[in-house]
Short mmCIF file of C-alpha atoms in Angstrom, two decimals:
data_model
loop_
_atom_site.label_atom_id
_atom_site.label_comp_id
_atom_site.label_asym_id
_atom_site.label_seq_id
_atom_site.Cartn_x
_atom_site.Cartn_y
_atom_site.Cartn_z
CA MET A 391 78.23 -37.82 -69.52
CA PRO A 392 80.51 -40.36 -69.44
CA CYS A 393 84.13 -40.34 -67.55
CA LEU A 394 86.69 -39.95 -70.28
CA LYS A 395 89.91 -38.56 -70.46
CA ASP A 396 91.01 -34.84 -70.61
CA PRO A 397 90.71 -33.38 -74.07
CA LYS A 398 93.98 -32.16 -73.24
CA GLU A 399 95.09 -35.50 -73.05
CA ILE A 400 93.80 -36.91 -76.35
CA GLU A 401 96.56 -36.97 -79.03
CA ARG A 402 96.62 -38.07 -82.57
CA GLY A 403 98.89 -40.55 -81.88
CA SER A 404 102.03 -42.26 -84.53
CA PHE A 405 100.43 -41.85 -88.05
CA ALA A 406 102.44 -45.33 -88.47
CA LYS A 407 99.68 -47.25 -86.01
CA ARG A 408 96.60 -45.67 -87.61
CA ALA A 409 97.44 -46.60 -90.77
CA LEU A 410 98.07 -50.06 -89.77
CA ALA A 411 94.79 -49.61 -88.52
CA CYS A 412 93.67 -49.50 -91.89
CA THR A 413 95.00 -52.60 -93.47
CA PRO A 414 91.02 -53.93 -93.33
CA LEU A 415 90.31 -51.09 -95.21
CA VAL A 416 93.46 -51.68 -97.70
CA VAL A 417 92.50 -55.49 -98.30
CA CYS A 418 88.74 -54.51 -98.99
CA TYR A 419 90.22 -52.00 -102.11
CA ALA A 420 92.88 -55.09 -103.10
CA TYR A 421 90.34 -57.20 -103.21
CA ALA A 422 87.96 -54.98 -105.32
CA ASN A 423 90.56 -54.18 -107.57
CA VAL A 424 90.35 -57.89 -108.51
CA SER A 425 87.11 -59.10 -108.15
CA MET A 426 85.74 -56.05 -109.80
CA ASP A 427 87.98 -55.29 -112.49
CA SER A 428 88.23 -59.45 -113.46
CA VAL A 429 84.31 -58.99 -113.72
CA LEU A 430 84.69 -56.12 -115.99
CA ALA A 431 87.21 -58.21 -118.14
CA GLY A 432 84.21 -60.59 -119.65
CA LEU A 433 81.56 -57.80 -119.45
CA ARG A 434 83.83 -55.52 -121.36
CA PRO A 435 83.29 -57.45 -125.07
CA LEU A 436 79.57 -57.72 -124.34
CA LEU A 437 78.80 -54.09 -123.40
CA GLY A 438 80.96 -53.24 -126.99
CA SER A 439 77.99 -55.43 -128.61
CA LEU A 440 75.40 -54.34 -127.29
CA LEU A 441 76.44 -50.41 -128.04
CA GLN A 442 77.46 -51.57 -131.58
CA SER A 443 74.10 -52.88 -131.99
CA GLY A 444 72.76 -49.58 -131.27
CA SER A 445 69.49 -51.05 -129.00
CA TRP A 446 68.35 -52.89 -126.33
CA THR A 447 65.57 -54.49 -125.72
CA ALA A 448 63.40 -55.49 -121.83
CA SER A 449 61.83 -58.56 -121.03
CA SER A 450 58.98 -56.98 -121.82
CA GLY A 451 59.91 -56.50 -125.70
CA GLU A 452 60.19 -52.56 -125.58
CA VAL A 453 63.18 -52.05 -127.70
CA LEU A 454 65.23 -48.79 -127.05
CA ARG A 455 68.05 -47.08 -128.87
CA LEU A 456 70.90 -47.06 -126.82
CA ALA A 457 72.54 -44.30 -129.59
CA GLU A 458 69.52 -41.26 -128.55
CA PRO A 459 71.73 -38.17 -126.64
CA LEU A 460 70.50 -38.34 -122.71
CA TYR A 461 71.75 -35.56 -122.40
CA ASN A 462 72.63 -33.65 -125.22
CA ILE A 463 75.92 -32.95 -123.97
CA PRO A 464 78.21 -34.08 -125.93
CA LEU A 465 80.74 -34.92 -122.97
CA LEU A 466 78.11 -36.27 -120.22
CA ASP A 467 76.41 -38.75 -123.15
CA LYS A 468 80.23 -40.06 -124.05
CA THR A 469 81.06 -40.65 -120.24
CA PHE A 470 77.91 -41.24 -118.71
CA GLY A 471 75.95 -43.41 -121.54
CA ALA A 472 77.06 -46.75 -121.32
CA LEU A 473 77.47 -46.37 -117.48
CA VAL A 474 73.18 -46.05 -117.89
CA THR A 475 73.01 -48.76 -119.92
CA CYS A 476 74.33 -50.93 -117.48
CA PHE A 477 71.23 -50.11 -115.15
CA LEU A 478 69.19 -51.07 -117.82
CA PRO A 479 68.72 -54.83 -116.41
CA SER A 480 67.91 -54.66 -113.50
CA ILE A 481 65.81 -50.91 -113.79
CA SER A 482 63.77 -52.38 -115.78
CA GLY A 483 62.86 -56.03 -113.96
CA SER A 484 64.02 -57.92 -116.36
CA ASP A 485 66.33 -59.72 -114.13
CA GLY A 486 64.21 -59.80 -111.10
CA LEU A 487 67.56 -60.50 -109.04
CA SER A 488 69.15 -58.25 -110.23
CA HIS A 489 66.80 -55.83 -110.10
CA ALA A 490 66.03 -56.46 -106.10
CA GLN A 491 69.83 -56.14 -105.31
CA MET A 492 69.39 -52.72 -107.26
CA LEU A 493 66.66 -51.28 -106.02
CA SER A 494 68.40 -51.57 -101.90
CA PHE A 495 71.93 -50.58 -103.06
CA MET A 496 70.47 -47.52 -104.49
CA ALA A 497 69.04 -46.87 -101.65
CA ASP A 498 71.77 -47.86 -99.42
CA LEU A 499 73.49 -45.61 -101.35
CA GLY A 500 71.65 -42.54 -100.05
CA PRO A 501 73.21 -42.76 -96.86
CA ILE A 502 77.33 -43.10 -98.09
CA TYR A 503 77.36 -40.46 -99.48
CA GLY A 504 75.30 -38.63 -97.41
CA ILE A 505 77.14 -39.27 -94.37
CA TRP A 506 80.19 -38.38 -96.95
CA LEU A 507 79.09 -35.30 -96.85
CA LEU A 508 78.21 -34.63 -94.11
CA GLU A 509 82.08 -35.20 -92.27
CA SER A 510 83.29 -32.56 -94.79
CA GLY A 511 80.99 -30.18 -92.96
CA ARG A 512 82.39 -30.68 -89.22
CA ARG A 513 83.07 -26.93 -87.75
CA ALA A 514 86.51 -29.56 -87.33
CA HIS A 515 87.05 -29.02 -91.24
CA SER A 516 87.28 -26.12 -94.13
CA TRP A 517 84.46 -24.92 -96.20
CA MET A 518 86.60 -26.49 -98.83
CA GLU A 519 86.18 -29.97 -97.50
CA ILE A 520 83.38 -30.03 -99.74
CA LEU A 521 85.15 -31.03 -102.77
CA PHE A 522 86.26 -34.41 -101.10
CA PRO A 523 83.33 -35.75 -100.95
CA ILE A 524 82.52 -34.49 -104.43
CA THR A 525 85.72 -35.78 -105.52
CA MET A 526 85.18 -39.53 -104.44
CA GLY A 527 81.68 -38.94 -105.10
CA ALA A 528 82.53 -38.68 -109.31
CA ALA A 529 84.75 -40.74 -108.80
CA PHE A 530 82.44 -43.96 -107.41
CA GLN A 531 80.19 -43.67 -110.44
CA LEU A 532 82.92 -44.02 -113.10
CA ARG A 533 85.13 -46.54 -110.90
CA GLY A 534 82.77 -47.84 -108.59
CA ILE A 535 82.54 -47.68 -105.01
CA GLY A 536 83.51 -50.99 -104.16
CA LYS A 537 86.90 -49.59 -105.86
CA ILE A 538 86.75 -45.99 -104.35
CA ALA A 539 85.42 -46.48 -100.99
CA PRO A 540 87.89 -47.63 -99.25
CA ILE A 541 90.39 -45.28 -100.01
CA TYR A 542 88.27 -42.77 -98.79
CA TYR A 543 88.07 -44.38 -95.60
CA ILE A 544 91.33 -44.32 -95.03
CA ILE A 545 92.24 -41.06 -95.71
CA GLU A 546 89.36 -39.58 -93.21
CA HIS A 547 90.43 -41.82 -90.96
CA LEU A 548 94.15 -40.60 -91.60
CA ARG A 549 93.56 -37.38 -91.84
CA THR A 550 90.15 -36.82 -89.05
CA PRO A 551 91.42 -38.04 -85.35
CA LEU A 552 89.38 -38.32 -82.60
CA SER A 553 91.92 -35.38 -81.31
CA LYS A 554 90.71 -32.80 -83.84
CA LEU A 555 87.10 -33.17 -82.93
CA VAL A 556 87.65 -32.26 -79.60
CA HIS A 557 85.64 -28.49 -77.73
CA CYS A 558 82.62 -29.27 -79.87
CA ARG A 559 84.39 -29.55 -83.43
CA HIS A 560 82.88 -31.98 -83.89
CA GLU A 561 79.19 -30.98 -85.24
CA VAL A 562 78.33 -30.43 -88.59
CA ARG A 563 77.88 -26.85 -89.66
CA SER A 564 74.14 -25.40 -89.87
CA ASP A 565 74.23 -24.39 -92.92
CA MET A 566 74.66 -27.67 -94.04
CA LEU A 567 72.02 -29.25 -91.75
CA THR A 568 69.41 -27.03 -92.20
CA THR A 569 68.88 -27.79 -95.99
CA PHE A 570 70.42 -31.39 -96.38
CA LEU A 571 67.42 -34.05 -95.67
CA PRO A 572 65.12 -31.97 -98.45
CA THR A 573 68.62 -31.20 -100.89
CA MET A 574 69.12 -35.08 -100.28
CA LEU A 575 65.28 -36.10 -101.24
CA THR A 576 65.36 -33.63 -104.18
CA ALA A 577 68.01 -34.11 -105.50
CA TYR A 578 69.42 -38.07 -104.78
CA TYR A 579 66.20 -40.28 -104.04
CA ILE A 580 63.52 -38.86 -106.08
CA PRO A 581 65.46 -39.66 -109.20
CA THR A 582 66.37 -43.28 -107.27
CA LEU A 583 62.14 -43.31 -107.54
CA GLY A 584 61.97 -42.50 -111.03
CA ASN A 585 64.86 -46.00 -112.05
CA PHE A 586 62.35 -47.71 -110.31
CA LEU A 587 58.63 -46.30 -111.09
CA PRO A 588 57.66 -45.25 -114.70
CA ARG A 589 56.12 -47.27 -116.58
CA GLU A 590 57.96 -46.45 -120.03
CA LEU A 591 61.63 -47.70 -119.93
CA GLN A 592 62.56 -44.96 -121.86
CA ASN A 593 61.30 -42.71 -119.04
CA ARG A 594 63.70 -45.07 -116.29
CA ARG A 595 66.11 -44.63 -117.99
CA TYR A 596 66.02 -40.80 -118.71
CA PHE A 597 65.84 -40.83 -114.66
CA ASN A 598 68.55 -42.66 -114.35
CA ALA A 599 71.28 -40.68 -116.15
CA ILE A 600 69.89 -37.53 -114.01
CA TRP A 601 70.88 -40.33 -111.03
CA GLN A 602 74.36 -40.51 -112.24
CA LEU A 603 74.93 -36.72 -111.92
CA PHE A 604 73.85 -36.72 -107.93
CA PRO A 605 77.55 -36.52 -106.67
CA VAL A 606 77.83 -33.27 -108.23
CA VAL A 607 73.99 -32.09 -107.87
CA VAL A 608 73.53 -32.89 -103.79
CA PRO A 609 76.12 -29.99 -103.08
CA LEU A 610 75.15 -28.06 -106.28
CA LEU A 611 71.48 -27.90 -105.18
CA GLN A 612 72.46 -27.34 -101.71
CA ALA A 613 75.21 -24.06 -101.86
CA PRO A 614 73.23 -21.63 -102.50
CA PHE A 615 71.30 -22.15 -99.47
CA ARG A 616 74.02 -22.83 -97.43
CA LEU A 617 75.28 -19.79 -98.77
CA LEU A 618 72.42 -18.07 -97.37
CA ASP A 619 72.51 -19.40 -93.86
CA LYS A 620 75.95 -18.60 -93.20
CA ILE A 621 75.25 -14.88 -94.02
CA ALA A 622 71.95 -15.02 -91.76
CA SER A 623 74.43 -16.55 -88.33
CA ASP A 624 77.27 -13.93 -89.68
CA SER A 625 74.80 -11.26 -88.93
CA VAL A 626 74.09 -12.26 -85.65
CA GLN A 627 76.37 -10.42 -83.32
CA GLY A 628 76.75 -8.01 -80.35
CA LEU A 629 76.44 -11.29 -77.56
CA SER A 630 78.21 -11.21 -74.32
CA LYS A 631 80.16 -13.93 -73.27
CA GLU A 632 78.07 -15.56 -71.40
CA GLN A 633 75.12 -15.15 -74.15
CA GLU A 634 77.41 -16.76 -76.65
CA ALA A 635 77.86 -19.57 -74.13
CA ILE A 636 73.63 -20.09 -73.82
CA GLU A 637 73.55 -19.41 -77.61
CA ALA A 638 76.44 -22.55 -78.07
CA ARG A 639 74.81 -25.58 -75.90
CA ARG A 640 71.26 -23.97 -77.51
CA ASN A 641 72.76 -24.88 -81.23
CA SER A 642 74.51 -28.05 -80.44
CA ARG A 643 71.35 -28.99 -79.22
CA LYS A 644 69.54 -27.87 -82.31
CA THR A 645 72.37 -30.07 -84.16
CA LEU A 646 71.73 -33.41 -82.58
CA ARG A 647 68.18 -32.37 -83.57
CA TYR A 648 69.01 -32.73 -87.05
CA ILE A 649 72.11 -35.27 -87.14
CA ARG A 650 69.01 -37.52 -85.20
CA GLY A 651 66.81 -36.63 -88.05
CA ILE A 652 68.47 -37.33 -91.20
CA TYR A 653 70.04 -40.64 -89.89
CA LEU A 654 66.58 -41.69 -88.96
CA SER A 655 65.31 -40.88 -91.85
CA PHE A 656 68.06 -42.73 -93.75
CA ALA A 657 67.64 -45.99 -91.88
CA VAL A 658 63.99 -46.01 -92.73
CA ILE A 659 64.27 -45.09 -96.23
CA SER A 660 66.91 -47.54 -96.27
CA GLY A 661 65.32 -50.15 -94.38
CA LEU A 662 62.03 -49.83 -96.46
CA SER A 663 63.66 -50.76 -99.31
CA TYR A 664 65.41 -53.32 -98.22
CA THR A 665 62.22 -54.84 -96.90
CA TYR A 666 60.54 -54.55 -100.63
CA ALA A 667 63.49 -56.08 -101.95
CA ARG A 668 63.26 -58.89 -99.90
CA ARG A 669 59.79 -59.20 -100.51
CA SER A 670 59.58 -59.01 -104.38
CA ILE A 671 62.07 -62.05 -104.47
CA PRO A 672 60.66 -65.52 -105.49
CA ALA A 673 60.49 -67.83 -102.38
CA ASP A 674 63.24 -69.71 -103.05
CA SER A 675 66.13 -67.02 -103.21
CA SER A 676 67.18 -65.10 -99.84
CA MET A 677 68.39 -61.12 -100.23
CA THR A 678 72.24 -62.62 -98.57
CA SER A 679 72.33 -64.42 -102.18
CA VAL A 680 70.99 -61.39 -103.63
CA ILE A 681 73.90 -58.76 -102.21
CA LEU A 682 76.18 -60.63 -101.12
CA PRO A 683 78.85 -62.65 -104.26
CA GLY A 684 80.72 -65.65 -103.83
CA LEU A 685 84.37 -65.70 -102.54
CA TRP A 686 86.06 -66.77 -106.22
CA ASP A 687 82.84 -65.68 -108.30
CA TYR A 688 84.92 -63.01 -110.21
CA THR A 689 87.08 -66.26 -111.71
CA LEU A 690 83.57 -67.44 -113.24
CA PRO A 691 83.16 -67.08 -117.19
CA VAL A 692 79.78 -63.98 -117.40
CA GLY A 693 77.19 -66.50 -119.28
CA SER A 694 75.38 -62.55 -120.38
CA PHE A 695 75.29 -59.01 -120.51
CA ALA A 696 72.72 -58.98 -117.12
CA GLU A 697 74.62 -61.25 -115.21
CA GLY A 698 77.75 -59.77 -115.71
CA ILE A 699 75.92 -56.67 -114.26
CA ALA A 700 74.54 -58.13 -111.26
CA ARG A 701 77.72 -59.95 -110.06
CA PHE A 702 79.77 -56.86 -110.91
CA MET A 703 77.23 -54.65 -108.96
CA LYS A 704 77.37 -57.18 -105.60
CA TYR A 705 81.11 -56.91 -105.71
CA ASP A 706 80.43 -53.04 -105.58
CA GLU A 707 77.47 -52.74 -103.24
CA SER A 708 79.06 -55.73 -100.37
CA LEU A 709 82.72 -54.55 -100.41
CA ALA A 710 81.51 -50.64 -100.12
CA ILE A 711 79.40 -51.27 -96.66
CA ALA A 712 82.28 -53.71 -95.71
CA SER A 713 84.51 -50.49 -95.70
CA GLY A 714 81.81 -48.53 -94.18
CA PHE A 715 81.55 -51.04 -90.93
CA VAL A 716 85.36 -51.28 -91.24
CA TRP A 717 85.37 -47.17 -90.60
CA LEU A 718 82.97 -47.15 -88.04
CA GLY A 719 84.53 -49.94 -86.35
CA LEU A 720 87.58 -47.97 -86.03
CA LYS A 721 86.03 -44.69 -84.87
CA TYR A 722 84.01 -46.83 -81.74
CA ARG A 723 87.93 -47.80 -81.22
CA GLU A 724 88.95 -44.17 -81.05
CA LEU A 725 86.22 -43.49 -78.26
CA LYS A 726 86.64 -46.38 -76.12
CA ARG A 727 90.79 -45.49 -76.29
CA HIS A 728 89.95 -42.08 -75.34
CA GLY A 729 87.42 -43.35 -72.28
CA TYR A 730 84.25 -43.37 -73.82
CA PRO A 731 82.00 -46.86 -71.59
CA LEU A 732 81.72 -48.94 -75.53
CA SER A 733 79.94 -52.43 -75.68
CA TRP A 734 81.69 -54.09 -77.67
CA TRP A 735 79.30 -57.53 -78.10
CA LYS A 736 76.60 -54.70 -78.38
CA VAL A 737 77.34 -52.96 -81.21
CA ILE A 738 78.19 -55.79 -83.34
CA LEU A 739 75.46 -57.83 -82.28
CA GLY A 740 73.34 -54.17 -82.81
CA MET A 741 74.36 -54.20 -86.72
CA ALA A 742 74.35 -57.71 -87.60
CA ALA A 743 70.94 -57.54 -86.06
CA THR A 744 70.18 -54.30 -87.93
CA THR A 745 72.00 -55.95 -91.10
CA ALA A 746 69.71 -59.06 -91.02
CA ALA A 747 66.24 -57.44 -90.67
CA LEU A 748 66.65 -53.46 -92.65
CA GLY A 749 69.66 -54.08 -94.28
CA PRO A 750 73.17 -53.60 -94.54
CA GLY A 751 72.35 -48.84 -95.70
CA ALA A 752 70.09 -48.38 -92.17
CA ALA A 753 72.54 -50.01 -90.48
CA MET A 754 75.10 -48.12 -91.89
CA SER A 755 72.75 -45.15 -90.63
CA LEU A 756 72.48 -46.08 -87.75
CA GLY A 757 75.98 -47.20 -86.25
CA TRP A 758 76.78 -43.57 -87.91
CA GLY A 759 74.52 -42.22 -85.59
CA LEU A 760 75.09 -43.77 -82.51
CA ARG A 761 78.96 -42.13 -82.48
CA GLU A 762 77.35 -38.58 -83.51
CA GLU A 763 75.66 -39.43 -80.05
CA MET A 764 78.62 -40.67 -78.19
CA LEU A 765 80.57 -37.71 -79.87
CA ALA A 766 77.67 -35.19 -78.20
CA LYS A 767 78.21 -36.95 -75.19
CA MET A 768 81.65 -36.49 -75.17
CA ALA A 769 81.31 -32.58 -75.95
CA ALA A 770 78.62 -32.03 -72.97
#
């Protein structure tokens, strides 16, 4: 166990200082609003014309009738119908580069939202905390995660100082962990694959409509299993203090095993998706150019619907990932300030190497997992 300061010495610190530390996230939010709104301004007329025409033709010649209901629920069709249309150039393969970018992006979005859900399940939080990531998730489906991620990370950092996570309160509740990975595979990753695997584009469109609802579907699908697990755990009573201490240590080890399984699975899925996407692009292209937009690209005119969507998604993904890396940096900084023997150059080089080799989603997953390992050592 590393030599750390006494937990009693871990203070909340000045709220103003914590807020000041969030300045890079504020910059990300401001840039997201400027860049993404500028791209949307050029994209909206093209989207409006496309929806008005009532059909979209893929490069394969397959024609989709855009007026056809996806959910047969007027509110959902009105809310998500246009959003599903925005994904068609990418999931259809009509634009090869944006197809690779979208595959990598959707795979990386899994660990980002998964981490948000897991953060809400810490013992330091109440049971109602799950509403926070659900609300943020619903918002980023409508507004873009590039805009919403900085807001989430700012709020999370201000509300959850390290002092709130001592005495094993950093641990994620067992009722969330036991079924978390199967739930994510069922409610997120299978619909994600459905965006790319079916031969008929209409089926991909249906899967994308299902995928759009994942911020709500994932926690809803897990809810009954969490309730059953909680009832089962609450029924265990009558243990002595010594037995309770032994049981607590056993549960802590079990929790860490679940956490490792989750973040390693996230990293593997994102890494494989990134590798496949990198191999699928033309030889004269790079994943850097596929994922990262130019700093001033948002000032350029939007030449086509597919081009505008690809440019918007680049800003969306890169700003979400950048915000996540900044947030992890703030969390590492807290640990180092309170005595954890953290080597900045090892962390930075490790994250950079992982991003280059396996993509940003894998780096985010492993970076979050590293923090969990550190918190576990602090509590040991």
